[in-house]
Coordinates of C-alpha atoms in Angstrom, one line a residue:
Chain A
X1 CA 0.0 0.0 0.0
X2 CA 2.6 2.5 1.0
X3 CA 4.4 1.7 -2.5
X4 CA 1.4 2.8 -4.1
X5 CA 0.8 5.9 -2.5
X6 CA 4.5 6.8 -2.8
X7 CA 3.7 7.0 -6.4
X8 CA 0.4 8.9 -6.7
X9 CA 1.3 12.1 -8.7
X10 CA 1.0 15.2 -6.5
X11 CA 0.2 13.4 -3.2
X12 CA 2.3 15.5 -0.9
X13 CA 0.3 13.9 2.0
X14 CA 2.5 15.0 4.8
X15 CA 5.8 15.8 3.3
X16 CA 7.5 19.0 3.5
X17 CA 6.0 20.1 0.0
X18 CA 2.6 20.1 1.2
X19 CA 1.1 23.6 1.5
X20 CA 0.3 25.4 5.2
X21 CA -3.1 25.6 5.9
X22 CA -4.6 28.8 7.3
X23 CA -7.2 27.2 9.2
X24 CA -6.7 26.8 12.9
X25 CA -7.4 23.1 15.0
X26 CA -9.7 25.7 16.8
X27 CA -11.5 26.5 13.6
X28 CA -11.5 23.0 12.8
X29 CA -13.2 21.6 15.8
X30 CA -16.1 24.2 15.9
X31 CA -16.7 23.7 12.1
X32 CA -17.2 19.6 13.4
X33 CA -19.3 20.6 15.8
X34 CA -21.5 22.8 13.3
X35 CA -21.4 19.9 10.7
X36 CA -22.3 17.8 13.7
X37 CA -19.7 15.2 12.8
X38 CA -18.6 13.2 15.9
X39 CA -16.9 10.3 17.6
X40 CA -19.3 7.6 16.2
X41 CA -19.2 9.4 12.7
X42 CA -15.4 9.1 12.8
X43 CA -15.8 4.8 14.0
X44 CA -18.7 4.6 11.1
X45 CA -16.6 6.6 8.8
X46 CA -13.5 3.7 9.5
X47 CA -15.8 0.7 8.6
X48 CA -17.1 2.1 5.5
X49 CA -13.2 2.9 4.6
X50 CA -13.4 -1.2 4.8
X51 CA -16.5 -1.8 3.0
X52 CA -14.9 1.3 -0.2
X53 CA -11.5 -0.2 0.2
X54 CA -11.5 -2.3 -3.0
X55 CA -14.2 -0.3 -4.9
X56 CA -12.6 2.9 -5.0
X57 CA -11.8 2.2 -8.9
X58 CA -15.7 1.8 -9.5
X59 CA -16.6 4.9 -7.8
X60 CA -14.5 7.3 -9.4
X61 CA -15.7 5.6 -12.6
X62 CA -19.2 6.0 -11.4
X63 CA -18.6 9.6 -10.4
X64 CA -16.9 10.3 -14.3
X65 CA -19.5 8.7 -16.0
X66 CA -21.8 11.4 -14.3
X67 CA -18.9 14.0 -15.3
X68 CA -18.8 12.8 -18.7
X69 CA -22.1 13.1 -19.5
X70 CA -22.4 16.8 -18.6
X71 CA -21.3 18.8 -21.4
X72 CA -20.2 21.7 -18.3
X73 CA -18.4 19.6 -16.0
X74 CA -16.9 17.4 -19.2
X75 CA -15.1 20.3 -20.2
X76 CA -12.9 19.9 -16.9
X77 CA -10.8 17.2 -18.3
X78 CA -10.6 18.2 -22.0
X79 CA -8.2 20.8 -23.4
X80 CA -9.1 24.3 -25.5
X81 CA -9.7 22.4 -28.7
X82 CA -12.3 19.5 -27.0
X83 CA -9.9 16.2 -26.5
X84 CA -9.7 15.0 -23.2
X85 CA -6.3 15.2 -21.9
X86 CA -6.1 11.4 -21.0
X87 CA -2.6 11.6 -19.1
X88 CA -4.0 14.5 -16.7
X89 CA -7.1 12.4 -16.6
X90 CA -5.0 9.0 -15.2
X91 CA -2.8 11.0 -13.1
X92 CA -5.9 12.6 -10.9
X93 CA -8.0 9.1 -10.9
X94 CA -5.3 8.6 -8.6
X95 CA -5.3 10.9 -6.2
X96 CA -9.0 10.6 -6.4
X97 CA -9.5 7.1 -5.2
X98 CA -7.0 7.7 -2.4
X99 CA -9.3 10.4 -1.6
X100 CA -11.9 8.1 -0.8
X101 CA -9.6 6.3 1.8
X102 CA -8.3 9.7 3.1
X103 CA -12.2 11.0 3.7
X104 CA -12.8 7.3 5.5
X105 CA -9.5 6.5 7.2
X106 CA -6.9 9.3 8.3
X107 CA -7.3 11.7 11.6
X108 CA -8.2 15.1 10.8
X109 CA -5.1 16.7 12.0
X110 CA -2.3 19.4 10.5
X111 CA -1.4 17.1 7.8
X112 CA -4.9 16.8 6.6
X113 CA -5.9 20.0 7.1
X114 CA -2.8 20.9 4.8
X115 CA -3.5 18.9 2.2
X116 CA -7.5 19.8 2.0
X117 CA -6.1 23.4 1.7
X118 CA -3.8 22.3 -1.5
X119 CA -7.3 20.5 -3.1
X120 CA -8.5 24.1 -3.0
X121 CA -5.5 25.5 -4.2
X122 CA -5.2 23.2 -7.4
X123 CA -9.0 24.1 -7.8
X124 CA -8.6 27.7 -7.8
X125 CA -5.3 27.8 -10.2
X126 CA -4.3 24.3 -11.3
X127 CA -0.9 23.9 -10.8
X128 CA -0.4 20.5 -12.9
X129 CA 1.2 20.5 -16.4
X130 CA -2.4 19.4 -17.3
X131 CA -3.7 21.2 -21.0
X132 CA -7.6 21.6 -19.1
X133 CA -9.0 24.7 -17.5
X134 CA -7.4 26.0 -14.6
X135 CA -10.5 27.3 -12.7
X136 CA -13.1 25.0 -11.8
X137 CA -16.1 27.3 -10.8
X138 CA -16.9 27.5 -6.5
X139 CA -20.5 26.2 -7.5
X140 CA -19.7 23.1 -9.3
X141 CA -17.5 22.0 -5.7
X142 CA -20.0 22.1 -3.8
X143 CA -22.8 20.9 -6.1
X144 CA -21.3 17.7 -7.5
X145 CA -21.2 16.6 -3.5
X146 CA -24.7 15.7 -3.8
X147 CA -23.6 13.0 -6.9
X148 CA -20.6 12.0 -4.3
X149 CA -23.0 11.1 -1.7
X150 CA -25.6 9.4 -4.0
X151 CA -23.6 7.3 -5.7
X152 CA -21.0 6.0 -2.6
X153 CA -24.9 4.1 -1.3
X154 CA -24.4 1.3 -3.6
X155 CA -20.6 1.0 -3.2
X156 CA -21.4 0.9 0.8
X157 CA -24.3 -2.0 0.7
X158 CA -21.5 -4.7 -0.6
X159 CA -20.2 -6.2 2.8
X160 CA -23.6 -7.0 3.6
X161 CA -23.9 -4.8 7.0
X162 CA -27.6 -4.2 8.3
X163 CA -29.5 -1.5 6.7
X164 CA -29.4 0.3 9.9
X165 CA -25.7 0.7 9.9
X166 CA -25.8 1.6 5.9
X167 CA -27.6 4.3 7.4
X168 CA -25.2 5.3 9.8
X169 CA -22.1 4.6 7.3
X170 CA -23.7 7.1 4.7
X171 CA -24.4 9.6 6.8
X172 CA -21.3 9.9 8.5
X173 CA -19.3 9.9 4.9
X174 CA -21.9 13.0 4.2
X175 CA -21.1 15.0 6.6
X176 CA -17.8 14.3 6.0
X177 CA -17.6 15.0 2.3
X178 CA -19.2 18.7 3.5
X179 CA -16.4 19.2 5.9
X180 CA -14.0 18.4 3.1
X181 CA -15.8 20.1 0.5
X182 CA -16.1 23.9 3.6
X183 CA -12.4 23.2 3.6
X184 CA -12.1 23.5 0.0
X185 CA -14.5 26.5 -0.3
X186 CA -12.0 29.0 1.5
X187 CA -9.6 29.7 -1.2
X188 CA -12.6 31.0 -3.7
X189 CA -13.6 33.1 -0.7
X190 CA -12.8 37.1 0.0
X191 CA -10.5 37.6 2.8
X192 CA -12.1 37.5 6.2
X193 CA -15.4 36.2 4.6
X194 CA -15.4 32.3 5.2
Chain I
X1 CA -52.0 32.0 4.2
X2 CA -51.4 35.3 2.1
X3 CA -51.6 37.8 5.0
X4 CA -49.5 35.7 6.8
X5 CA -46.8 36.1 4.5
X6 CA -47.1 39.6 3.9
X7 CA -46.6 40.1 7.3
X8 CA -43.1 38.5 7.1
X9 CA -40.6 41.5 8.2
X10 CA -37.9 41.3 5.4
X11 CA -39.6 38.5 3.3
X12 CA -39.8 40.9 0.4
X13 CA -40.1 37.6 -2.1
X14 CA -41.8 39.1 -5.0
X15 CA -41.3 43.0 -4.8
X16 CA -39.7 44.9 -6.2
X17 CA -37.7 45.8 -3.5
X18 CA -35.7 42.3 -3.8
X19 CA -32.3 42.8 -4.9
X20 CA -31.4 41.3 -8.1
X21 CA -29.3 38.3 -8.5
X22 CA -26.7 38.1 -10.8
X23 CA -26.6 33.8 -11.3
X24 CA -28.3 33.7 -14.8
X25 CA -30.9 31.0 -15.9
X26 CA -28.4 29.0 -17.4
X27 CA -26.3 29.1 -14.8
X28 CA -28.6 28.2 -12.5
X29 CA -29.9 25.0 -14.6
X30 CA -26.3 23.5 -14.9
X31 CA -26.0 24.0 -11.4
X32 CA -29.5 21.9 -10.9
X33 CA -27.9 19.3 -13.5
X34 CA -24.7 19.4 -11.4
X35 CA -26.3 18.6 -8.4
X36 CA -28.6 16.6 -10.4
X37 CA -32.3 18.0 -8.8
X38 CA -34.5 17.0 -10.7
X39 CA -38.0 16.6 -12.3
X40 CA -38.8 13.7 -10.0
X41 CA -37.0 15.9 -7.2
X42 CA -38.9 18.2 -8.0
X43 CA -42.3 16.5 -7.5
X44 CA -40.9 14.6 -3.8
X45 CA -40.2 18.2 -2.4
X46 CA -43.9 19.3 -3.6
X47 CA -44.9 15.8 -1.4
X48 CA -42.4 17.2 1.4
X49 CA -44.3 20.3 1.2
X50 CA -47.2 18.8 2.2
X51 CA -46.1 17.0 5.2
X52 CA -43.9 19.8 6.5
X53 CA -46.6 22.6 6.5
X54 CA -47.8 22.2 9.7
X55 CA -44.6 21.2 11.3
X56 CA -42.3 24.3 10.0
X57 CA -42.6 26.1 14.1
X58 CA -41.0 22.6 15.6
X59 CA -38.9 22.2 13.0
X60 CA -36.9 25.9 13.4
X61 CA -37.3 24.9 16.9
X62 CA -35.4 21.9 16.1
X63 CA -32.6 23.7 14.3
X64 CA -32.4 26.5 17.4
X65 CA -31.9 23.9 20.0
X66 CA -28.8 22.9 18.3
X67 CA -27.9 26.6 17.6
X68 CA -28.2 27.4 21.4
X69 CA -26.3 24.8 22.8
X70 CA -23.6 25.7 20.5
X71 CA -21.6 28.5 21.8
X72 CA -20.1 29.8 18.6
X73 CA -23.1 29.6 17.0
X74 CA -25.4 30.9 19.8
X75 CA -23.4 34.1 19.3
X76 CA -25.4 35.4 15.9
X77 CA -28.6 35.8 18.3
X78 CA -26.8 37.1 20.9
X79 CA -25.6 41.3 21.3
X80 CA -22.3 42.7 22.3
X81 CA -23.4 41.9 26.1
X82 CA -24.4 38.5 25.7
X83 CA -27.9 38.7 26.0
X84 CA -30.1 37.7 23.2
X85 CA -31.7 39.9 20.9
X86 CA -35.6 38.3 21.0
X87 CA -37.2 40.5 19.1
X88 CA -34.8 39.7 16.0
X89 CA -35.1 35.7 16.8
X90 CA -38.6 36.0 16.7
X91 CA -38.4 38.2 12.9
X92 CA -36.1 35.7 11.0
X93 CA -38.0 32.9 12.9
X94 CA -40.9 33.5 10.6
X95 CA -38.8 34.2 7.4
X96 CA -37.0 30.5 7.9
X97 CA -40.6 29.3 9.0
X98 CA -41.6 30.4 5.4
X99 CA -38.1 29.3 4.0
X100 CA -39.1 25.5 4.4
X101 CA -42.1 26.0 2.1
X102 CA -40.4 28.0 -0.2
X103 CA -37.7 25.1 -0.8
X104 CA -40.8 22.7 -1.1
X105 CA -43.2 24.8 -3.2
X106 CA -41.5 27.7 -4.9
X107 CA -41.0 27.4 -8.5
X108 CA -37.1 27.8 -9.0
X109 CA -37.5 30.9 -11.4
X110 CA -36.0 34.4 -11.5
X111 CA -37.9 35.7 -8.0
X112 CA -36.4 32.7 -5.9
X113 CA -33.3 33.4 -7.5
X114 CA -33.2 37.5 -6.4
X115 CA -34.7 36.4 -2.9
X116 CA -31.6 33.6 -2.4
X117 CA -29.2 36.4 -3.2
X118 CA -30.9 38.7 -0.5
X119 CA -30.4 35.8 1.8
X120 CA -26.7 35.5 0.9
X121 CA -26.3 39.3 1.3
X122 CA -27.9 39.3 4.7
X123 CA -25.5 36.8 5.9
X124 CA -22.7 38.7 4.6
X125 CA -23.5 42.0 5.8
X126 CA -26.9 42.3 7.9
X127 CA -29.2 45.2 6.9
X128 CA -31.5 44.4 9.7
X129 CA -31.6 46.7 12.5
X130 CA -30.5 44.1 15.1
X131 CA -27.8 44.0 17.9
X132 CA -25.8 40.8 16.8
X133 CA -23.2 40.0 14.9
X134 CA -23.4 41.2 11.1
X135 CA -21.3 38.8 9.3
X136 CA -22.2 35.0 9.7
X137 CA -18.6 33.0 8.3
X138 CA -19.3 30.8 5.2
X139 CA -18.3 27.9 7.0
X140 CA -20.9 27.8 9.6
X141 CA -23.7 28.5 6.7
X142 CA -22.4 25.3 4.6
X143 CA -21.2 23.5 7.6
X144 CA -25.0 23.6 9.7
X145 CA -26.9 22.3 6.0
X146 CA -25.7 18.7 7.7
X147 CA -27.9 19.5 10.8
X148 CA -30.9 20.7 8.5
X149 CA -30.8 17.7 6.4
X150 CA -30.5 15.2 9.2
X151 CA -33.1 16.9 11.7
X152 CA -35.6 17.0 9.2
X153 CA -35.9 13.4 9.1
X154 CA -38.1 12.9 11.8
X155 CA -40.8 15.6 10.6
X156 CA -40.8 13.9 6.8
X157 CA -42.2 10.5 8.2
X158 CA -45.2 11.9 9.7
X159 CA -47.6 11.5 7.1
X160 CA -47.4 7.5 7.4
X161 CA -45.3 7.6 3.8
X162 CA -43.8 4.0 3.0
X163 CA -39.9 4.4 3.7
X164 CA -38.7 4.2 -0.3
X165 CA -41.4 7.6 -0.6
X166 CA -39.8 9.0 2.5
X167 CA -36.0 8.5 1.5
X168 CA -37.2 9.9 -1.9
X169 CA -38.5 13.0 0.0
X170 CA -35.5 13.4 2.0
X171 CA -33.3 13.5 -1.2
X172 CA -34.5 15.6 -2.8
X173 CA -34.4 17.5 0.3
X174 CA -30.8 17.4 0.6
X175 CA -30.6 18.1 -2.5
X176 CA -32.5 21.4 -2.7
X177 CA -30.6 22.6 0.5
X178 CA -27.5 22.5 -1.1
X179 CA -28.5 24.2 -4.2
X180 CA -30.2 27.0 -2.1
X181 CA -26.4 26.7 0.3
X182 CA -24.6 27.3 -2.9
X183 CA -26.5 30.7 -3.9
X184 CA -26.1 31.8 -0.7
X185 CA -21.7 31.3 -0.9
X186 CA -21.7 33.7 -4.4
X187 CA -22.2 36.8 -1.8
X188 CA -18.8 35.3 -0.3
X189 CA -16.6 34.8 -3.5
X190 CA -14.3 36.2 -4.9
X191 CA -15.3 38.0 -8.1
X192 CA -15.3 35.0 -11.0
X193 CA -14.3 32.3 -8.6
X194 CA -18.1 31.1 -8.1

């Protein structure tokens, strides 16, 4: 496992190249509270990370055929003259399913908080040598979440747990997407505003 | 039910003294597309409206009950001295009161549109003549969509709905919140980043 992450493209998951986030722990633990996300969120949050640990290829297909099909997100992964620029395209499927397992498995600490605060970075002013837009809109962040939350129920059904914990398991990975997605929100935000 | 509403303080839905919103039609239906609301959506949140009508007074209930025992949220009722302002809980009581049904029932047309800009502008910079805080951080406004969508669980199963119309309901609940949560963050973007 640590092979493989070692070789996901621009996964400066706590290295020295990762970027400082400006958000304090302080800031962090009241925007938990306000999201509601708690200790038996985190433990439901660890046994989905077991249930999506071998899907995590399906989901991000799931989530690009959604992508795909709408002409104003598709344009995301395509350069000026309309091809899809495949290599940037592999290189972010990547970092995309260890996403998945980030959101599921790692404590929300400094080196998290760091690397949530270089997801908004790249999506303000992509810093890859990628040939797609550079900007993806604020509005688009936060609005695919509701496909990232649809689409993981399926994926989280396979281990065969009772509905009831289903239940539990989804809603924890919501409110934990929204935390991840507030995070991202701040660098498209005037100073002093989020 | 008309009277009522015109004697919303603020709730200027309709006038012409809403401000105008600068998200454009097409904008706003890629953003539905994004999020992927749709006509079926559209027809559970009519059903939703239905079952919440009579419910809206416990269910902002609900929602300040978590706000109060929540000290940095309590705050944004609260003045300079701590003590909170009542007569301003009780004015933007009603206008969240009528918010619910407006998410159920309101067609998503150019009107909703000016009034969900006034909303974001109000939680940017607060034009009413009340002693709290006049800037609400974006985080807390994203964040606290988690405690709307799951406390309003309870008040969508009390029409006796099976559970598959009930889940249907609360999705395109969620749903709806979050589109409603993203043209409330425009007010707190940087110009072009929305």
């Amino acid at each position: 496992m640590q092979t493989e992450v070692e070789n996901i493209a621009g996964y400066d998951y706590d290295t020295k190249e990762a970027a400082i986030s400006p958000v304090t722990t302080k800031e962090l633990d009241q925007l938990m509270q306000t999201i509601s996300l708690d200790s038996e969120d985190l433990r439901y949050l660890r046994l989905a990370g077991e249930v999506l640990e071998n899907q995590t290829e399906s989901i991000v297909n799931a989530w690009r055929g959604v992508i795909s099909s709408t002409p104003h997100l598709a344009i995301y992964f395509k350069d000026a003259n309309g091809n899809t620029d495949e290599s940037y395209k592999m290189m972010v499927k990547e970092r995309f399913k260890q996403w998945i397992m980030d959101v599921c498995t790692k404590p929300y600490d400094q080196d998290w908080l760091n690397y949530q605060h270089k997801i908004g970075l790249w999506h303000t002013n992509e810093t890859n040598a990628a040939q797609t837009p550079s900007h993806i809109p604020l509005r688009y962040i936060i609005g695919f979440s509701a496909v990232v939350n649809d689409t993981i129920k399926p994926f989280l059904v396979r281990n065969g747990h009772s509905l009831s914990v289903i239940e539990k398991m989804h809603k924890a990975w919501c409110k934990a997407v929204l935390l991840h997605v507030t995070l991202w929100t701040r660098a498209y935000c005037i100073e002093g505003e989020w």
